[in-house]
XYZ file of C-alpha atoms in Angstrom:
184
model
C -9.190 30.373 -63.330
C -10.215 26.621 -61.525
C -7.342 27.255 -58.841
C -8.846 30.845 -58.643
C -12.600 29.585 -57.800
C -11.658 27.522 -55.007
C -9.777 29.317 -53.510
C -12.186 31.841 -53.150
C -14.190 28.740 -52.288
C -11.818 28.317 -49.752
C -11.792 31.424 -47.613
C -15.068 31.988 -47.960
C -15.684 28.476 -46.616
C -12.753 30.278 -43.498
C -14.967 32.841 -43.118
C -18.679 31.888 -42.681
C -16.799 29.591 -39.924
C -14.812 32.034 -37.913
C -12.085 29.488 -37.920
C -9.005 30.627 -38.358
C -6.515 29.756 -41.573
C -4.124 28.211 -39.324
C -6.867 26.493 -37.862
C -8.924 25.135 -40.636
C -5.051 23.448 -41.552
C -4.890 21.642 -38.399
C -8.083 20.227 -39.373
C -8.086 19.260 -42.697
C -4.805 17.690 -41.816
C -6.616 15.577 -39.422
C -8.830 14.914 -41.543
C -6.726 13.772 -43.742
C -4.872 11.343 -41.104
C -8.366 9.744 -40.369
C -9.444 8.731 -44.059
C -5.681 7.421 -44.403
C -6.060 5.360 -42.175
C -9.719 4.154 -43.195
C -8.360 2.591 -46.014
C -5.108 1.106 -44.162
C -7.587 -0.404 -42.132
C -10.360 -1.655 -45.261
C -7.265 -2.291 -47.297
C -6.292 -4.622 -43.896
C -8.575 -6.081 -43.894
C -9.877 -7.214 -47.710
C -6.500 -8.604 -48.215
C -4.232 -11.117 -47.673
C -1.063 -11.510 -45.996
C 1.618 -12.799 -47.488
C 2.270 -16.463 -45.767
C 5.444 -16.227 -43.967
C 8.672 -16.743 -45.561
C 11.737 -18.290 -44.364
C 13.335 -20.033 -41.664
C 10.421 -21.243 -38.292
C 11.492 -19.981 -35.613
C 11.386 -22.673 -32.739
C 12.593 -21.788 -28.808
C 16.082 -22.946 -28.505
C 17.239 -23.817 -25.541
C 20.657 -21.434 -24.178
C 24.300 -22.742 -23.452
C 26.662 -21.621 -22.169
C 28.914 -21.616 -25.633
C 32.601 -19.725 -24.149
C 34.515 -20.929 -20.525
C 35.148 -19.337 -17.657
C 38.044 -16.887 -17.785
C 41.351 -17.559 -15.561
C 41.124 -17.660 -12.247
C 36.853 -17.193 -11.878
C 34.595 -19.189 -9.429
C 33.029 -21.940 -11.763
C 29.076 -21.423 -11.761
C 27.522 -24.842 -11.205
C 24.310 -23.157 -10.617
C 23.617 -21.125 -14.092
C 24.610 -24.980 -15.651
C 21.470 -26.342 -13.771
C 19.518 -22.759 -14.551
C 20.563 -23.374 -18.222
C 20.143 -27.401 -18.881
C 17.042 -26.775 -17.775
C 14.745 -24.178 -18.636
C 11.895 -22.351 -17.464
C 9.661 -21.963 -20.616
C 10.212 -24.797 -22.519
C 7.580 -27.072 -24.055
C 9.507 -30.599 -22.104
C 9.895 -29.743 -19.181
C 9.672 -31.154 -16.106
C 9.435 -31.400 -12.219
C 13.355 -32.936 -10.990
C 12.841 -35.954 -9.543
C 12.760 -36.857 -5.842
C 16.567 -38.437 -6.505
C 18.597 -35.468 -8.063
C 17.392 -33.223 -5.136
C 20.104 -34.312 -2.500
C 19.773 -36.760 0.326
C 17.338 -34.961 3.162
C 18.936 -33.809 5.885
C 16.354 -34.782 9.183
C 15.030 -32.036 10.755
C 16.677 -32.345 14.929
C 14.463 -33.614 17.967
C 12.685 -30.147 18.941
C 13.854 -28.644 21.953
C 11.134 -28.532 25.447
C 11.088 -25.081 26.086
C 13.064 -23.701 29.240
C 11.870 -25.088 32.719
C 9.724 -22.638 34.954
C 10.516 -19.697 31.988
C 8.140 -17.041 33.617
C 7.401 -13.590 32.239
C 7.676 -10.924 35.197
C 7.725 -7.654 33.383
C 8.316 -6.008 30.528
C 10.364 -1.923 30.062
C 10.127 0.456 26.479
C 11.949 3.346 27.156
C 12.782 4.847 23.758
C 13.617 2.775 21.377
C 14.680 -0.076 24.237
C 12.874 -3.040 25.661
C 13.994 -5.577 28.476
C 12.512 -8.298 29.531
C 12.541 -9.842 32.964
C 12.272 -13.306 33.547
C 11.866 -15.756 35.585
C 13.168 -19.550 35.738
C 14.295 -23.365 37.268
C 17.582 -22.473 36.809
C 17.103 -18.231 37.642
C 14.706 -18.378 40.556
C 15.735 -14.474 41.639
C 14.636 -13.716 37.393
C 16.654 -11.866 35.341
C 16.587 -8.583 32.638
C 16.161 -10.224 28.816
C 16.579 -8.132 25.601
C 16.380 -9.017 21.897
C 18.515 -11.677 21.055
C 20.026 -12.264 24.083
C 19.879 -17.224 25.402
C 17.590 -19.127 27.571
C 19.352 -21.500 27.346
C 19.226 -23.288 23.846
C 16.468 -20.347 22.899
C 16.467 -16.829 21.804
C 14.734 -13.954 22.504
C 13.403 -13.038 19.137
C 10.194 -10.761 20.483
C 9.779 -8.403 22.788
C 5.730 -6.834 22.740
C 4.013 -4.758 24.787
C 2.498 -7.876 27.128
C 3.855 -10.902 25.354
C 7.900 -12.026 25.125
C 8.691 -14.421 22.069
C 11.187 -16.916 22.368
C 12.458 -18.854 19.393
C 15.146 -21.997 18.603
C 15.052 -23.169 14.907
C 11.946 -22.112 13.269
C 9.931 -23.317 16.783
C 8.831 -20.477 19.158
C 6.624 -19.950 21.915
C 5.514 -17.003 23.221
C 4.914 -15.819 26.947
C 2.522 -12.801 28.222
C 2.315 -11.305 31.523
C -0.945 -11.670 31.862
C -1.424 -15.883 30.735
C -4.496 -16.061 31.746
C -6.526 -13.769 29.042
C -3.898 -15.371 26.104
C -4.491 -18.599 24.941
C -1.388 -19.197 22.751
C 0.701 -18.672 26.152
C 2.974 -21.266 27.696
C 1.745 -21.138 31.297
């Protein structure tokens, strides 16, 4: 009889709040989850965690444990990488002696003599520049990748041309008096 009174009380509550029985069931489930979460949080806050047992976990550098199959190239890069792991407490920068012999840079070559940019023609995807120089006073058309002595045409823009030789580059402008960076 007591369970019948509780059921009537619950039915009366659902009817008075005008909530469907399905929605009331969902709300009761959510309330139960909130109460369980709060109980878990309180127990986690007020109880001590057990001390970890077992081996301590210290990071060890990986090593190559197997040989390369026959016919495969040996990969010295892997051996070098694994001998100096990135995230290690004992990692130190490589010494200058282990960096290998230093190769001196070649002497910078002078710019081509007497080069002057006279015109640029651009049509669809084709771009050409007309240059005169001491070696070619009548002028010649150049496209990207063409050679001018030891220099290579690197870029041709709307109003200037860039020559490149290794890491060094030169800029020739159609209007050198207006461009302070251009070679004169």
